[in-house]
Coordinates of C-alpha atoms in Angstrom, one line a residue:
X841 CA 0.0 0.0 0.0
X842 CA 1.3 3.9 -0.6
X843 CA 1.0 4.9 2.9
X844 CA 3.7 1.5 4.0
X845 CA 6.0 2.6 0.7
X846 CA 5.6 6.4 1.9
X847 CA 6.6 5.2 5.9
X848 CA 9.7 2.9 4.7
X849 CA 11.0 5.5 2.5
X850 CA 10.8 8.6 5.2
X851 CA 13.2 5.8 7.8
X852 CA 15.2 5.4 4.9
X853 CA 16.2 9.4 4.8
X854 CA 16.3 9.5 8.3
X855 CA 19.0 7.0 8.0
X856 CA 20.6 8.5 5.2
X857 CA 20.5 11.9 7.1
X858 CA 21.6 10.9 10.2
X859 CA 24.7 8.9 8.6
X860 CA 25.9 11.7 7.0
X861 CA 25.6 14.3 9.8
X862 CA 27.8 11.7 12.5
X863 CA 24.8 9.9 13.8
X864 CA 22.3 10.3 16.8
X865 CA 23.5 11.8 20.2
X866 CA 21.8 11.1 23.8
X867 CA 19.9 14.4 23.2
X868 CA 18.4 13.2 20.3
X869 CA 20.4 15.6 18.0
X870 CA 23.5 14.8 15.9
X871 CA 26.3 16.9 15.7
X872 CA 25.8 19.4 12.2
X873 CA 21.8 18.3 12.6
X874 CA 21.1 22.4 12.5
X875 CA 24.2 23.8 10.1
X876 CA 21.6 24.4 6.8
X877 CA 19.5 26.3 9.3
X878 CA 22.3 28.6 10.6
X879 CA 23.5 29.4 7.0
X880 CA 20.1 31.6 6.4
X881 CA 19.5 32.2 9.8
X882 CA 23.0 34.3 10.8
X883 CA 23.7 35.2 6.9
X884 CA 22.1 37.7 4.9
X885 CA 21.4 37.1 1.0
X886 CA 20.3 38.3 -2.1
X887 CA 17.2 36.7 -1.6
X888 CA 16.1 37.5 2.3
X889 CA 13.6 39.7 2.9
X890 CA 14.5 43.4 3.2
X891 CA 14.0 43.9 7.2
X892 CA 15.6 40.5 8.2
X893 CA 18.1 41.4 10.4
X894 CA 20.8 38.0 10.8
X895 CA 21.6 36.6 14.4
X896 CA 23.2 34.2 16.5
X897 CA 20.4 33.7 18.5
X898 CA 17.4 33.1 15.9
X899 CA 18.0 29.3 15.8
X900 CA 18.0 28.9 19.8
X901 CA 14.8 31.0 19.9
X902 CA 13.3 28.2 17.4
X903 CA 14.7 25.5 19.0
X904 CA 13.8 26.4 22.8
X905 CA 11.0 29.1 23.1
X906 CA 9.1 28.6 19.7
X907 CA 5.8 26.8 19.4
X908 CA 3.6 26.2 16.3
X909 CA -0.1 25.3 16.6
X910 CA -1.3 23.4 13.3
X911 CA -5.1 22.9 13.1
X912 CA -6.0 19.9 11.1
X913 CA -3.5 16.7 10.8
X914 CA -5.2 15.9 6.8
X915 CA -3.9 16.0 3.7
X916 CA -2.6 19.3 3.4
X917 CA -1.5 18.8 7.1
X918 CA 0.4 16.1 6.9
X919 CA 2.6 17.7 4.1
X920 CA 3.1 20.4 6.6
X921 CA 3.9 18.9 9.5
X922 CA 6.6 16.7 7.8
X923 CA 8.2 20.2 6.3
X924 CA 7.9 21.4 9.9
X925 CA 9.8 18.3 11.8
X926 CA 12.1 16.7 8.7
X927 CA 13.5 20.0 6.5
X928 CA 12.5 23.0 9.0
X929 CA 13.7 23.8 12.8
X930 CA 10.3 23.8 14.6
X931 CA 10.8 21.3 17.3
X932 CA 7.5 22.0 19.2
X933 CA 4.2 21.1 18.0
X934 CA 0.8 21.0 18.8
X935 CA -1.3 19.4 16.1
X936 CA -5.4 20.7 16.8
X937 CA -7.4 17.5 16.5
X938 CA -9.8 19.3 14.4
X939 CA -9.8 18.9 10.1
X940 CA -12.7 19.8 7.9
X941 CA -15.2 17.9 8.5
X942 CA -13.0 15.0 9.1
X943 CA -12.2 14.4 12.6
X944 CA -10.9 10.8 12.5
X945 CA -9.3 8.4 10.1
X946 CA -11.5 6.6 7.4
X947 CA -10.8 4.0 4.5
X948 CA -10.3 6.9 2.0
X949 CA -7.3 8.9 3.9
X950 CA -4.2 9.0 1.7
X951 CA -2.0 9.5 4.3
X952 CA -2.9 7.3 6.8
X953 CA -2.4 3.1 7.2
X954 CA -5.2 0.7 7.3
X955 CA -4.6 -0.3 11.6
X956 CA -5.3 3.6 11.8
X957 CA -9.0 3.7 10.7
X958 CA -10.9 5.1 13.3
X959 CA -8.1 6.6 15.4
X960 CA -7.8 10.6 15.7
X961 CA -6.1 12.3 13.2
X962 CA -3.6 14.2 15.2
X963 CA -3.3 11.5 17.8
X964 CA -2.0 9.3 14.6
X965 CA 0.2 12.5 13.8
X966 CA 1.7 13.3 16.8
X967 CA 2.5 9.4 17.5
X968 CA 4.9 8.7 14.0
X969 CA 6.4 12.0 14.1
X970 CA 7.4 11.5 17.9
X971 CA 8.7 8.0 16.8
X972 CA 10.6 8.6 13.5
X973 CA 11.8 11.9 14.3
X974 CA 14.6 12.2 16.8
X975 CA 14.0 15.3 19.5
X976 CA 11.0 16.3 18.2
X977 CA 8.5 17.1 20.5
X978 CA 4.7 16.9 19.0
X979 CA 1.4 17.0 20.9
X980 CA -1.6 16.1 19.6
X981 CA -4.6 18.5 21.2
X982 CA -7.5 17.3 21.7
X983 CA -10.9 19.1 20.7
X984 CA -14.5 18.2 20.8
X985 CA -15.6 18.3 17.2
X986 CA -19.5 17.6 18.2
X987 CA -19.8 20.2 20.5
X988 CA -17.6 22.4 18.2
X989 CA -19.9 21.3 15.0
X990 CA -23.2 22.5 16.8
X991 CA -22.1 26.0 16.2
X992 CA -19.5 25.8 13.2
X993 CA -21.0 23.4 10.8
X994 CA -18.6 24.4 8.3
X995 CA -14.7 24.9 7.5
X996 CA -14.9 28.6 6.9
X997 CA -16.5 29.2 10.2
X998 CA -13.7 27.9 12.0
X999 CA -11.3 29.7 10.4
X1000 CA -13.2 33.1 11.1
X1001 CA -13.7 31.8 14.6
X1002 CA -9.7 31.9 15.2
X1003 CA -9.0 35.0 12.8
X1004 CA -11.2 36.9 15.4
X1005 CA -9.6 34.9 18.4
X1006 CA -6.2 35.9 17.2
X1007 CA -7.5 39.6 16.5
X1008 CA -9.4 40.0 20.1
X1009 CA -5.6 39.0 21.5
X1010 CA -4.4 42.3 20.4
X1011 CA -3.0 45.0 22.3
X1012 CA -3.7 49.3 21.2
X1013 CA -1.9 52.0 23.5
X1014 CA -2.8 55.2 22.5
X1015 CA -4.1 53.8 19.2
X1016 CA -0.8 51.8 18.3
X1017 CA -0.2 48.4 18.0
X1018 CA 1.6 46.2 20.2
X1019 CA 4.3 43.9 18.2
X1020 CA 4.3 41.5 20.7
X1021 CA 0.9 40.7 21.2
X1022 CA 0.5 39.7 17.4
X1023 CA 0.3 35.8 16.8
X1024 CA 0.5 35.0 12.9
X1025 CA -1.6 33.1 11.3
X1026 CA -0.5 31.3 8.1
X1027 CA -3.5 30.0 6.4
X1028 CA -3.9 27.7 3.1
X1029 CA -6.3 25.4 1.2
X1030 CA -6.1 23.2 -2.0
X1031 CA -8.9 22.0 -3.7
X1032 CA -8.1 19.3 -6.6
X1033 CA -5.4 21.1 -8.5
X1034 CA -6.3 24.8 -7.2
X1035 CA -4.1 26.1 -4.0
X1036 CA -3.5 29.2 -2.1
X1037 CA -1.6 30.3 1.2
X1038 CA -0.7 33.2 2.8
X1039 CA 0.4 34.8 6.1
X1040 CA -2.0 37.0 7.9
X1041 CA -0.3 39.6 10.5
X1042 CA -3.4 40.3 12.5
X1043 CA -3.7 44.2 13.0
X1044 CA -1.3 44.7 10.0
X1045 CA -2.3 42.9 7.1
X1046 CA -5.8 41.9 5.3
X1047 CA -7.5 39.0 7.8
X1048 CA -9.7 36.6 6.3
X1049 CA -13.0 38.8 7.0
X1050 CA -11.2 40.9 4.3
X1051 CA -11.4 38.0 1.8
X1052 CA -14.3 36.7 2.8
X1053 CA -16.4 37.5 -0.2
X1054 CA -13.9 36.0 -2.4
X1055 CA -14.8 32.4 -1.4
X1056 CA -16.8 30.6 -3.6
X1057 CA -20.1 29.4 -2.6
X1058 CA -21.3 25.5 -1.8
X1059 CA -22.0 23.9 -4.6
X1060 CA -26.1 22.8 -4.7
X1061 CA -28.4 20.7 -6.7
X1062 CA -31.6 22.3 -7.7
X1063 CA -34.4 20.6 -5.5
X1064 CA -36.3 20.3 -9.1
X1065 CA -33.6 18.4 -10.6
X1066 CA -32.8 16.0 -7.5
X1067 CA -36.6 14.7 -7.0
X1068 CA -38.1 15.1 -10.6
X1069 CA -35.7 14.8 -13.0
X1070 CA -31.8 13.0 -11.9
X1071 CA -28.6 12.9 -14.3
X1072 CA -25.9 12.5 -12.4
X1073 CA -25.4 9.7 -9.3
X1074 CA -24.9 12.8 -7.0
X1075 CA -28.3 13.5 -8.0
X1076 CA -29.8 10.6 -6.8
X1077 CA -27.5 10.6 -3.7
X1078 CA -28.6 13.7 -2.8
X1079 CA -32.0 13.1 -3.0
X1080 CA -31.9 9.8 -0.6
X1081 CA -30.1 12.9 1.5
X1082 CA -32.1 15.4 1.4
X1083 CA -35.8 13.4 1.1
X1084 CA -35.5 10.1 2.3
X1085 CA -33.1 10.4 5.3
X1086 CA -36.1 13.1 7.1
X1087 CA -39.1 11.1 5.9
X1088 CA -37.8 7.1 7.0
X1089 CA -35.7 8.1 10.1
X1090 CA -34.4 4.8 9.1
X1091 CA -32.4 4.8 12.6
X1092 CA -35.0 5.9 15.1
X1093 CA -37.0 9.4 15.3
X1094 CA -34.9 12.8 15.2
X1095 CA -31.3 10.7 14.8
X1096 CA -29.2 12.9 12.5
X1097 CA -27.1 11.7 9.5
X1098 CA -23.8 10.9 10.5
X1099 CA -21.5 11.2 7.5
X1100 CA -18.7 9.3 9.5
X1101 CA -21.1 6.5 10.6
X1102 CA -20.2 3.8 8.1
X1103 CA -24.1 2.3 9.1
X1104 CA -25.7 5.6 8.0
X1105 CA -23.9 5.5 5.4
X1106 CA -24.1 2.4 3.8
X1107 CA -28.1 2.9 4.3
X1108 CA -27.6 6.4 1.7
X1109 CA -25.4 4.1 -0.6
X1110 CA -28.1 1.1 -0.9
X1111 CA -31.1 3.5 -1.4
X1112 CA -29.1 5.9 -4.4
X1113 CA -28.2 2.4 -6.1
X1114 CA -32.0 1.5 -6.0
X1115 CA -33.3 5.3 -7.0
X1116 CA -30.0 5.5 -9.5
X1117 CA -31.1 1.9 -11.2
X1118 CA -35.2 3.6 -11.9
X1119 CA -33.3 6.0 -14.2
X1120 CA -30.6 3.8 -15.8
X1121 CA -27.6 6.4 -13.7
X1122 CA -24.7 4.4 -13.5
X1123 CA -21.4 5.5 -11.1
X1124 CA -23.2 5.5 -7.2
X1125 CA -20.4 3.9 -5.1
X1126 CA -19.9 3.8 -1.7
X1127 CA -16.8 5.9 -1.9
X1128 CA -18.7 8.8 -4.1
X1129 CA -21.8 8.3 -1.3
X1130 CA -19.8 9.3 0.9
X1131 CA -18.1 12.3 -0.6
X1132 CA -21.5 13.6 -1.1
X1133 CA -23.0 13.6 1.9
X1134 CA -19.7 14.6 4.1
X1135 CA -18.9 17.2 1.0
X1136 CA -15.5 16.0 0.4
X1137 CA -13.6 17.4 -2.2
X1138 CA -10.9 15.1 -3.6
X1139 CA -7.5 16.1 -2.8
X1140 CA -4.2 16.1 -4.9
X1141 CA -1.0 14.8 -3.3
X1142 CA 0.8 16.7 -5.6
X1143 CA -1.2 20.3 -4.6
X1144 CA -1.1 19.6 -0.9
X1145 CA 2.9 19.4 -1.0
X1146 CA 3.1 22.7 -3.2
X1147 CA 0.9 24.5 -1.0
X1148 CA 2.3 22.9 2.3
X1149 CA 6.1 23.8 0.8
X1150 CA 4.8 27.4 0.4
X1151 CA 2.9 27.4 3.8
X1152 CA 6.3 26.7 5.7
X1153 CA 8.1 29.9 3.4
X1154 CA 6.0 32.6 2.2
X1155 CA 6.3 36.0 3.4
X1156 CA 3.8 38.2 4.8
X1157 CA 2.0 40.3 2.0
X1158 CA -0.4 42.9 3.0
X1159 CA -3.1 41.8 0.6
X1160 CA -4.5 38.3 -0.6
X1161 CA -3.0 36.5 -3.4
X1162 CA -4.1 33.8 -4.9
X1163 CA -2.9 31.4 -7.7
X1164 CA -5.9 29.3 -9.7
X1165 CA -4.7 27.7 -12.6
X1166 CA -2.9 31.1 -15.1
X1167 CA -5.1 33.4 -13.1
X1168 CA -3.5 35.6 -9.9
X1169 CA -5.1 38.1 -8.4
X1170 CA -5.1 40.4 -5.6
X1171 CA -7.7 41.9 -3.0
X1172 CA -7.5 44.0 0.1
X1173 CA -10.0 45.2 2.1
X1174 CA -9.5 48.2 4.6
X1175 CA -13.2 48.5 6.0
X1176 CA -13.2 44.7 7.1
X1177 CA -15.5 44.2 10.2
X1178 CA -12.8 42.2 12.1
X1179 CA -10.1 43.7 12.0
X1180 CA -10.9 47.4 11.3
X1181 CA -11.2 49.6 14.4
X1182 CA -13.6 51.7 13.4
X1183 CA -17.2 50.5 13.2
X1184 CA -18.9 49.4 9.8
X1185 CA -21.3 52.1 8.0
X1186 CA -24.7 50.5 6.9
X1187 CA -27.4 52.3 5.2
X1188 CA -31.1 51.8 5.7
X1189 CA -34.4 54.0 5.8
X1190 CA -36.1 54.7 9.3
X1191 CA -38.8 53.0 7.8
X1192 CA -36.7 49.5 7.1
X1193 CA -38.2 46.5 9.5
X1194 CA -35.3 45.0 11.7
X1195 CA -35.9 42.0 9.8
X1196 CA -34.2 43.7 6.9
X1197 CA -31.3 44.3 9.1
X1198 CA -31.2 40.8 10.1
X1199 CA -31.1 39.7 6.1
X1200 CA -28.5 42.5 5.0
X1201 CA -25.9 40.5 8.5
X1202 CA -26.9 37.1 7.0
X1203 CA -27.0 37.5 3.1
X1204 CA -24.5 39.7 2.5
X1205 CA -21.2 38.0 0.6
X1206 CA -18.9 40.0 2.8
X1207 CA -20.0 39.0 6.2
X1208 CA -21.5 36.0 5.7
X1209 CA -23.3 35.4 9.6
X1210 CA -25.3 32.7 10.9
X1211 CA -27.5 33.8 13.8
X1212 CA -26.5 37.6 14.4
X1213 CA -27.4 38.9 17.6
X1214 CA -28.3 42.9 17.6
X1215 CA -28.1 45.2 20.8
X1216 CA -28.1 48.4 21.1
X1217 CA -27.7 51.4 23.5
X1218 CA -31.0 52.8 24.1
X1219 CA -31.8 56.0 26.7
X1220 CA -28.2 54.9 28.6
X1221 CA -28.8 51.0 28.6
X1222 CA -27.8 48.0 26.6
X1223 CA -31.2 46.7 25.2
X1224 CA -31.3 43.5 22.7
X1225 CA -33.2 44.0 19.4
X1226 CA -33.2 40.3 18.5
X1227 CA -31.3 37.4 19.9
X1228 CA -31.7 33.8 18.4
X1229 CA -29.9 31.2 20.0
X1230 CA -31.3 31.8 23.3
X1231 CA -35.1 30.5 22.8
X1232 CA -36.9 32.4 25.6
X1233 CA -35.1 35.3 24.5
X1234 CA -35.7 35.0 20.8
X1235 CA -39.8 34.5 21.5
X1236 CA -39.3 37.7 23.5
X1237 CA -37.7 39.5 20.8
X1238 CA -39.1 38.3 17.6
X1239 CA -41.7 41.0 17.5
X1240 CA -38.9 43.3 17.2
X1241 CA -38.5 41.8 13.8
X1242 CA -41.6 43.4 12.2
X1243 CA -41.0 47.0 13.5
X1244 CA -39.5 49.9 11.8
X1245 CA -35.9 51.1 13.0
X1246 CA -37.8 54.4 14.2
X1247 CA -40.4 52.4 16.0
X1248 CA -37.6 50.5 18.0
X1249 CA -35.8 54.1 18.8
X1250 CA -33.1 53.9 16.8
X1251 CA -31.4 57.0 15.5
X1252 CA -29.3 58.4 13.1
X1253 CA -25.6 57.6 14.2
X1254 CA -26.6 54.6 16.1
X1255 CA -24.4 52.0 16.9
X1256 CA -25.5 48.5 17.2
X1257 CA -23.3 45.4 18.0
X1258 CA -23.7 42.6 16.7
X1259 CA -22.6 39.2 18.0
X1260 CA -22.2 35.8 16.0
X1261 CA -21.2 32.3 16.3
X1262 CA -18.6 33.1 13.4
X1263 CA -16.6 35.3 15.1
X1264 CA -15.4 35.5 18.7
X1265 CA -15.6 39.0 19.3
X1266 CA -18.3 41.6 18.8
X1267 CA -18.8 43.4 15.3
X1268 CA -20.3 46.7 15.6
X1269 CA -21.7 49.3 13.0
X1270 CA -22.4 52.8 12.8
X1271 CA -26.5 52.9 11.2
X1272 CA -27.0 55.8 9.0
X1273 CA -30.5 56.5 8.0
X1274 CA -31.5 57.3 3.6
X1275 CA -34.2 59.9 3.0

């Protein structure tokens, strides 16, 4: 199997490596183990970015005080992690047990053996780095994905959840930034043959709120096309999905589809073959079932090491850049509700419902929320307009919904805030009434 050749080859250049560098010492280093490192490290170059300053004491810095968090041990993070522990200096690592919507091993992962299948992804990780590599120090984190799942049901969420996390962390005296109190983030993606990465400096350079709009949206079937008339085997997969699942409860009244529940799965695979085989649709396989219903996009070894090579050097740049087969572009965004320090201008008549308010938060491509929660200062006290995750609250507050802005006393100039399972921190906008 790959993933056996792939382990026997990595001993192999461990062996090599440690050969020609004099062998393994008690400390789990060997002697000229960190001499490519020093050459860029106390050496300027031709190449080396313009304020790099060179010193003696970068590498012990790396070696001793220097900790890098990766969140997600899959495809993309496995190419990572070995650039981080085999050809980089990080010896410290704590691998998030968290990967998009893919929490443990299953019979598709690339990167992972058969006796693995079930296990936790970082767990799996952290154990054959810690094994193969010699004074490397991984840890695999643990994180509840269900509880995490019931309010970020999708990747982008999470990564807007720590953008804000790592923004909140920062430090303004007198208005100016605090260089210490910045954490980067490096973040990157792959999707078939399509990649991107690039380092976000939080309070300095465009966050991900500032790209937001710029990701493309889930890809859906037509509801008329899924029940009436199917082409495709995702088609009828869906449908079984989508229809079926809700109206036979196959497993018992109000259980949910579990996409990494092999039983729930192979009850969507069984019924797609029998609803694929009325229309003469051939291609429903258990392994496309479940790319369907977990929406997995099939990943490129190849992409996943480009991107993860590029992940471990790129430099900061101060907008997004993106490369999608011969098209780049760039994008920047310096009114972005996360990381801007001024609050957001909206536009809307006195005569606008709340519920309009609510849509603009929810529908709008560059913020993207899930169950905003407006307050606002009314007459010297904080007073909530609408709150939804809270159900006693939200019956209390849904009239709200049907009222005009004037009705509810909301000025011209009024700030609201606005709170969302998508962000840790709270968003707030200036409302400016239209004639």
């Amino acid at each position: 199997p790959a993933p056996e050749k792939k382990r026997r080859r990595i001993e192999e250049l461990l062996a090599e490596k440690m050969a020609v560098d004099g062998g393994c010492g008690d400390t789990g280093d060997w002697e000229g183990r960190w001499n490519h490192v020093k050459k860029f490290l106390e050496r300027s170059g031709p190449f080396t970015h313009p304020d790099f300053e060179p010193s003696t004491e970068s590498l012990q810095f790396l070696l001793d005080t220097c900790k890098v968090l990766v969140i997600g041990a899959g495809g993309l993070g496995c190419e990572l992690l070995k650039n981080l522990v085999i050809h980089s200096y990080v010896k410290y690592l704590l691998i998030e047990n968290f990967s998009a919507f893919l929490n443990d091993i299953d019979h598709l992962n690339l990167y992972h053996e058969p006796k693995d299948v079930g296990r936790p992804k970082a767990e799996v990780a952290a154990e054959f780095l810690n094994d193969r590599i010699p004074n490397c120090n991984v840890v695999p984190y643990p994180f509840d994905r269900k509880k995490l799942f019931k309010f970020l049901k999708l990747w982008i969420f999470l990564l807007r959840w720590i953008n804000g996390m790592l923004i909140s962390l920062l430090n303004y005296e007198d208005g100016v930034l605090d260089p210490s109190s910045i954490v980067p983030l490096i973040d990157g993606g792959t999707e078939g043959f399509k990649g991107n990465a690039r380092v976000i400096l939080p309070g300095m350079t465009a966050c991900i709120e500032c790209t937001l709009e710029l990701y493309p949206p889930q890809v859906n079937f037509p509801m008329c096309t899924i029940a009436s008339m199917p082409r495709l085997p995702e088609h009828c997969i869906e449908y079984v999905r989508m229809l079926q699942w809700p109206k036979e409860q196959p497993f018992g009244d109000g259980v949910l589809l579990d996409g990494d529940e092999p039983e729930h799965i192979q009850w969507i695979f069984q019924k797609s073959l029998e609803r694929a085989s009325q229309y003469n649709i051939r291609g429903v396989t258990y392994r496309l079932t479940q790319g369907v219903v977990k929406r997995i996009i099939p990943a490129v070894a190849s992409t996943n090491a480009v991107i993860a090579g590029k992940e471990k050097k790129i430099l900061p740049l101060s907008f997004f850049f993106v490369y999608i087969d011969i098209d780049t572009g760039s994008y920047t965004n310096e009114n972005c509700p996360a990381c801007s320090q001024l609050p957001q201008n909206i536009e809307f008549s006195p005569s606008a419902k709340l519920q309009e308010v609510l849509d603009y938060l929810t529908n709008s491509a560059a913020l993207q929320m899930k169950s905003p929660a407006i307050t606002a200062t009314l007459e010297g006290k904080n007073r909530t307009l609408y709150l939804q995750s809270v159900t006693s609250i939200e019956e209390r507050t849904r009239p709200n919904l049907s009222k005009t802005l004037k009705e509810l006393g909301l000025v011209d100039g009024q700030e609201l805030a606005v709170a969302d399972v998508t962000t840790p921190q709270t968003v707030l906008f200036k409302l400016h009434f239209t004639s």
